[in-house]
Coordinates of C-alpha atoms and ligand atoms in Angstrom, one line a residue:
M1 CA 76.5 87.5 117.1
T2 CA 76.4 89.6 120.2
K3 CA 77.2 93.3 119.8
P4 CA 80.3 93.6 117.6
L5 CA 83.4 95.2 119.1
L6 CA 84.0 98.4 117.2
I7 CA 87.4 100.1 117.2
A8 CA 88.1 103.0 114.8
G9 CA 90.3 106.0 114.5
P10 CA 93.3 107.3 112.6
C11 CA 96.5 105.5 112.0
A12 CA 98.3 108.3 113.9
V13 CA 97.5 111.5 115.8
E14 CA 98.8 114.2 113.5
S15 CA 97.4 117.3 115.1
E16 CA 94.8 118.2 117.7
R17 CA 92.6 119.5 115.0
Q18 CA 92.8 116.3 112.9
L19 CA 92.1 114.2 116.1
L20 CA 89.1 116.3 117.1
T21 CA 87.6 116.4 113.6
T22 CA 87.9 112.7 113.1
A23 CA 86.6 111.9 116.6
G24 CA 83.6 114.3 116.3
Q25 CA 82.6 112.8 112.9
L26 CA 82.9 109.3 114.2
H27 CA 80.9 110.2 117.2
Q28 CA 78.1 111.5 115.0
A29 CA 78.3 108.4 112.8
V30 CA 77.9 105.9 115.7
Q31 CA 75.0 107.9 117.0
R32 CA 73.3 107.7 113.6
L33 CA 74.0 103.9 113.5
G34 CA 72.6 103.5 117.0
L35 CA 75.8 101.8 118.1
A36 CA 78.6 102.5 120.5
L37 CA 82.3 102.9 119.6
D38 CA 84.1 100.6 122.1
F39 CA 87.5 102.2 121.5
F40 CA 88.8 105.1 119.5
R41 CA 92.2 104.2 118.2
A42 CA 95.1 106.6 117.5
G43 CA 98.8 105.9 117.2
V44 CA 101.1 108.3 119.1
W45 CA 104.3 106.4 118.6
K46 CA 104.5 104.9 115.1
P47 CA 107.0 102.0 114.3
R48 CA 108.0 103.0 110.8
S49 CA 110.1 101.0 108.3
N50 CA 111.7 104.1 106.9
P51 CA 113.4 106.2 109.6
A52 CA 112.5 109.4 107.6
S53 CA 108.7 108.7 107.8
F54 CA 106.4 110.4 110.3
K55 CA 107.1 108.8 113.7
G56 CA 104.1 110.1 115.6
L57 CA 103.8 113.1 118.0
G58 CA 104.7 111.1 121.1
H59 CA 104.0 112.6 124.6
E60 CA 102.6 115.8 123.3
A61 CA 99.5 114.0 122.0
L62 CA 98.6 112.1 125.2
P63 CA 96.6 114.9 126.9
W64 CA 94.6 115.3 123.7
L65 CA 93.7 111.7 123.8
A66 CA 92.7 112.0 127.5
D67 CA 90.5 115.0 126.6
L68 CA 88.7 112.9 123.9
Q69 CA 87.8 110.3 126.5
R70 CA 86.2 113.0 128.6
S71 CA 84.4 114.9 125.7
F72 CA 83.1 111.9 123.7
G73 CA 82.8 109.2 126.3
F74 CA 84.6 106.5 124.3
R75 CA 87.8 104.8 125.5
V76 CA 90.9 105.6 123.6
C77 CA 93.6 103.1 122.7
T78 CA 97.1 103.6 121.4
E79 CA 100.2 101.5 120.5
V80 CA 103.0 100.9 123.0
M81 CA 106.4 99.4 122.4
T82 CA 108.2 100.1 125.6
T83 CA 107.5 100.2 129.3
A84 CA 108.2 103.9 129.4
Q85 CA 105.4 104.4 127.0
V86 CA 103.1 102.2 129.1
E87 CA 103.9 104.5 132.1
A88 CA 103.2 107.7 130.2
C89 CA 99.8 106.3 129.0
E90 CA 98.9 105.2 132.5
K91 CA 99.7 108.7 133.9
A92 CA 97.6 110.3 131.1
G93 CA 94.7 108.0 131.9
I94 CA 95.0 105.9 128.7
T95 CA 94.3 102.4 129.8
A96 CA 93.7 100.6 126.5
L97 CA 96.9 99.7 124.7
W98 CA 97.7 97.6 121.7
I99 CA 100.9 95.7 120.9
G100 CA 101.8 96.1 117.2
A101 CA 102.8 93.5 114.7
R102 CA 106.4 94.5 114.9
T103 CA 106.7 94.3 118.7
S104 CA 104.7 91.1 118.6
V105 CA 107.6 89.3 116.9
N106 CA 109.7 89.8 120.0
P107 CA 108.6 87.9 123.1
T108 CA 111.2 89.7 125.3
D109 CA 109.7 93.1 124.6
V110 CA 106.2 91.7 125.0
Q111 CA 107.1 90.2 128.4
K112 CA 108.5 93.6 129.6
I113 CA 105.2 95.2 128.7
A114 CA 103.2 92.4 130.3
D115 CA 105.3 92.9 133.5
A116 CA 104.5 96.7 133.4
V117 CA 100.8 96.2 133.3
K118 CA 100.6 93.2 135.6
G119 CA 97.5 93.2 137.8
K120 CA 96.3 96.5 136.4
P121 CA 92.9 97.2 134.8
F122 CA 94.3 97.7 131.3
T123 CA 92.7 96.5 128.1
I124 CA 95.5 95.0 126.0
M125 CA 95.0 94.3 122.3
V126 CA 97.6 91.9 120.9
K127 CA 98.1 92.1 117.2
N128 CA 99.4 89.0 115.4
P129 CA 103.1 89.0 114.8
L130 CA 104.3 90.0 111.2
V131 CA 105.3 86.4 110.6
P132 CA 102.6 83.7 110.2
D133 CA 103.3 81.9 113.5
L134 CA 100.3 80.9 115.7
K135 CA 102.5 79.9 118.6
L136 CA 104.2 83.3 118.8
W137 CA 100.9 85.1 118.8
Q138 CA 99.5 82.6 121.3
G139 CA 102.5 83.1 123.6
N140 CA 102.1 86.8 123.6
L141 CA 98.4 86.5 124.5
E142 CA 99.3 84.1 127.3
R143 CA 101.8 86.7 128.7
F144 CA 98.9 89.2 129.2
L145 CA 96.4 86.5 130.3
M146 CA 98.9 85.4 133.0
A147 CA 99.6 89.1 133.9
D148 CA 95.9 89.2 134.9
V149 CA 95.1 92.5 133.2
G150 CA 91.5 93.8 132.9
Q151 CA 90.8 92.5 129.3
V152 CA 92.8 90.9 126.5
I153 CA 91.7 91.1 122.8
A154 CA 93.5 89.4 119.9
V155 CA 93.8 91.5 116.7
H156 CA 94.3 89.8 113.3
R157 CA 96.0 92.2 110.9
G158 CA 97.4 89.7 108.4
F159 CA 100.9 88.4 107.9
A160 CA 104.0 89.0 105.8
D161 CA 104.2 85.5 104.4
G162 CA 106.4 86.2 101.5
N163 CA 103.9 85.2 98.8
E164 CA 102.3 87.2 96.1
N165 CA 99.0 88.5 97.3
I166 CA 96.5 91.2 96.3
Y167 CA 96.4 92.4 99.9
R168 CA 99.2 94.2 101.8
N169 CA 99.3 91.3 104.2
A170 CA 98.2 87.8 103.7
P171 CA 95.1 86.9 105.7
C172 CA 96.2 83.3 106.5
W173 CA 92.7 82.9 107.9
E174 CA 93.5 79.4 109.3
I175 CA 95.7 81.1 112.0
P176 CA 93.1 83.3 113.7
I177 CA 90.5 80.5 113.2
D178 CA 92.8 78.0 115.0
L179 CA 93.3 80.7 117.7
K180 CA 89.5 80.9 118.1
V181 CA 89.3 77.2 118.6
L182 CA 92.1 77.3 121.3
Y183 CA 90.5 80.3 123.1
P184 CA 86.8 80.2 122.5
N185 CA 86.2 83.0 125.1
L186 CA 88.9 85.4 124.0
P187 CA 87.5 88.2 121.8
I188 CA 89.2 88.4 118.4
V189 CA 88.8 91.3 116.1
C190 CA 90.0 91.8 112.5
D191 CA 92.0 94.8 111.4
P192 CA 91.1 95.0 107.7
S193 CA 92.9 98.3 107.2
H194 CA 96.4 96.9 107.8
L195 CA 95.5 93.5 106.2
C196 CA 94.2 95.1 102.9
G197 CA 96.5 98.1 102.6
H198 CA 93.8 99.7 100.4
V199 CA 90.3 100.8 101.1
Q200 CA 89.0 99.0 98.0
W201 CA 89.4 95.5 99.7
I202 CA 88.1 96.5 103.1
P203 CA 84.3 95.7 102.7
Q204 CA 85.0 92.1 101.5
I205 CA 87.6 91.3 104.2
A206 CA 85.5 92.9 106.9
Q207 CA 82.5 90.7 105.9
L208 CA 84.6 87.6 105.6
A209 CA 86.0 88.1 109.1
L210 CA 82.5 88.4 110.5
N211 CA 81.4 85.3 108.6
Y212 CA 84.4 83.4 110.1
G213 CA 83.2 84.3 113.6
F214 CA 85.4 87.3 114.5
N215 CA 84.0 89.5 117.3
G216 CA 84.5 92.8 115.8
L217 CA 86.6 95.2 113.7
M218 CA 89.5 97.6 114.1
L219 CA 89.4 100.1 111.3
E220 CA 91.6 103.1 110.4
C221 CA 89.5 106.2 110.0
H222 CA 90.8 109.7 109.1
C223 CA 88.9 112.9 108.5
N224 CA 91.1 113.5 105.3
P225 CA 92.9 110.3 104.3
A226 CA 94.5 111.8 101.2
E227 CA 96.5 114.1 103.5
A228 CA 97.3 111.5 106.1
L229 CA 100.9 111.3 107.2
S230 CA 100.8 107.5 107.3
D231 CA 98.8 104.7 105.7
T232 CA 97.1 107.0 103.3
D233 CA 95.5 104.4 101.0
Q234 CA 93.9 102.3 103.7
Q235 CA 92.1 104.9 105.9
L236 CA 88.4 105.4 105.6
T237 CA 86.6 108.7 106.1
P238 CA 84.1 108.6 109.0
A239 CA 81.4 108.7 106.3
E240 CA 82.9 105.7 104.5
W241 CA 83.2 103.9 107.9
E242 CA 79.5 104.6 108.7
N243 CA 78.5 103.3 105.3
L244 CA 80.6 100.1 105.7
I245 CA 79.2 99.3 109.1
R246 CA 75.7 99.9 107.9
N247 CA 76.1 97.5 105.0
L248 CA 77.9 94.7 106.8
S249 CA 75.9 91.7 107.9
F250 CA 76.5 91.0 111.6
K251 CA 73.9 88.3 111.8
I252 CA 76.0 85.3 111.1
N253 CA 74.6 81.8 111.4
A254 CA 76.9 79.6 113.4
S255 CA 77.8 76.8 111.1
N256 CA 80.2 73.9 110.9
A257 CA 83.7 75.0 112.2
D258 CA 85.5 72.6 109.9
L259 CA 83.7 73.9 106.9
I260 CA 84.4 77.5 107.9
K261 CA 88.1 76.7 108.2
Q262 CA 88.3 75.0 104.8
R263 CA 86.4 77.9 103.2
A264 CA 88.9 80.3 104.7
L265 CA 91.8 78.2 103.4
L266 CA 90.3 78.2 99.9
E267 CA 89.8 82.0 100.0
H268 CA 93.5 82.3 100.9
V269 CA 94.6 80.1 98.0
D270 CA 92.3 81.9 95.6
T271 CA 93.6 85.4 96.5
Q272 CA 97.1 84.2 96.0
L273 CA 96.2 82.7 92.7
S274 CA 94.5 85.9 91.6
A275 CA 97.6 87.9 92.5
L276 CA 99.9 85.4 90.8
L277 CA 97.8 85.6 87.6
A278 CA 98.0 89.4 87.6
R279 CA 101.8 89.1 88.1
R280 CA 101.9 86.7 85.1
M281 CA 100.1 89.2 83.0
E282 CA 102.8 91.8 83.8
I283 CA 105.5 89.4 82.8
V284 CA 103.7 88.6 79.6
D285 CA 103.6 92.3 78.7
E286 CA 107.3 92.6 79.3
I287 CA 108.0 89.5 77.1
A288 CA 105.8 91.1 74.4
R289 CA 107.9 94.3 74.6
I290 CA 111.2 92.4 74.3
K291 CA 109.9 90.3 71.3
K292 CA 108.7 93.4 69.5
E293 CA 112.0 95.2 70.1
N294 CA 113.9 92.2 68.7
N295 CA 111.5 91.4 65.9
L296 CA 110.7 87.9 67.3
P297 CA 107.4 86.1 66.6
V298 CA 104.7 86.2 69.3
V299 CA 104.0 82.5 69.0
Q300 CA 106.8 80.1 69.5
P301 CA 105.0 76.8 69.4
Q302 CA 107.9 74.5 70.2
Q303 CA 108.8 76.4 73.3
W304 CA 105.2 76.3 74.6
Q305 CA 105.0 72.6 74.1
Q306 CA 108.0 72.0 76.3
V307 CA 106.8 74.3 79.0
K308 CA 103.4 72.6 79.0
E309 CA 104.9 69.1 79.3
R310 CA 106.9 70.3 82.3
Y311 CA 103.9 71.8 84.0
L312 CA 101.7 68.7 83.4
K313 CA 104.2 66.5 85.3
A314 CA 102.8 68.2 88.4
G315 CA 99.4 66.5 88.0
Q316 CA 99.3 62.8 89.0
D317 CA 95.5 62.4 89.1
P318 CA 94.2 62.0 85.5
A319 CA 91.2 64.3 86.2
Y320 CA 93.5 66.9 87.6
R321 CA 95.9 66.6 84.5
E322 CA 92.9 67.1 82.3
F323 CA 91.9 70.2 84.2
L324 CA 95.5 71.5 84.2
A325 CA 95.9 71.0 80.4
R326 CA 92.7 73.0 79.8
F327 CA 93.8 75.7 82.2
L328 CA 97.3 76.0 80.7
E329 CA 95.8 76.2 77.2
L330 CA 93.5 79.0 78.3
L331 CA 96.5 80.8 79.9
H332 CA 98.5 80.4 76.8
Q333 CA 95.7 81.6 74.5
S334 CA 95.1 84.7 76.6
S335 CA 98.7 85.6 76.7
I336 CA 99.0 85.3 72.9
Q337 CA 96.0 87.6 72.5
R338 CA 97.5 90.1 74.9
Q339 CA 100.9 90.1 73.1
Q340 CA 99.2 90.6 69.8
Ligands
PEP401 C1 98.7 100.4 113.5 O1 97.7 99.8 114.0 O2 98.7 101.6 113.3 C2 99.9 99.6 113.2 C3 101.1 100.1 113.1 O3 99.6 98.3 113.0 P1 100.4 97.0 112.7 O4 101.3 96.8 114.0 O5 99.3 96.0 112.6 O6 101.2 97.2 111.5
MN402 MN1 98.4 102.3 110.4

């Protein structure tokens, strides 16, 4: 792949000191890597679910971001939700903005922002909407493409699809992959931080995104994640970020697009299955507790027989029924062992 687009920085600006420390450490990391940071990210206005949560420092932080651009030479990007915020950023010299997943569900708000940046040399990053709706994301991208801004970048941060998943947000890889087919020249980056919700999953998701042909990564990076005022579990330290980037493979062989998509779909199903099985284990533990409290036997053969027959009706194909029967038996055996 050509040089990956690298976007990194804290979820939110919390203080001038936190900003400078994080930026300074990231600056050193990119120099050691021999790469360039395309954008330093830092949220100034945070859309929070809970009104009592940290909402960002707002206008106060804009001059600090402008100073960073001068002292470290990388462009800074921040999230905007309103046209007043766009104007404030423009005045402060911040010309890279992202549209968050919550704003991205509302085409009316997105259009207002698109009108505010019309014909101007802004870089606009459009995150996917919270809901898994390709057309909504595509429509938002179109608004900025039609507004003729300097550059448009799509950001995949996963979706709230209502299903059990090990990640904070479901990848639904088929959506960004379909977007890539529709807009082969539009850069699309993955945001593994918001997708995963926890640093433990970030390396695997980041590598998958590169394998699927994404053009780069937006990652949350904080000098002291444990003390962060938002998204504590998903922020990497600059050292962890450096290590991650060093270990990723950016040399991806272009391969069959249909195969890439089917692999992505399988990955999606497998992560859901894995989360469902973990959930099943929790329920089994709860059942074991209730049985113990009521002096009931662990194994209730008749009941299992009925359950199994119901499940097996789902399989029409004999080979699949055979697989399902073996799989259910394994599930049953392991839950008995667990209960004992
Ligand atoms: C963020 O990037 O800090 C953010 C709020 O992201 P999202 O809109 O993807 O939740
Ligand atoms: Mn965040």
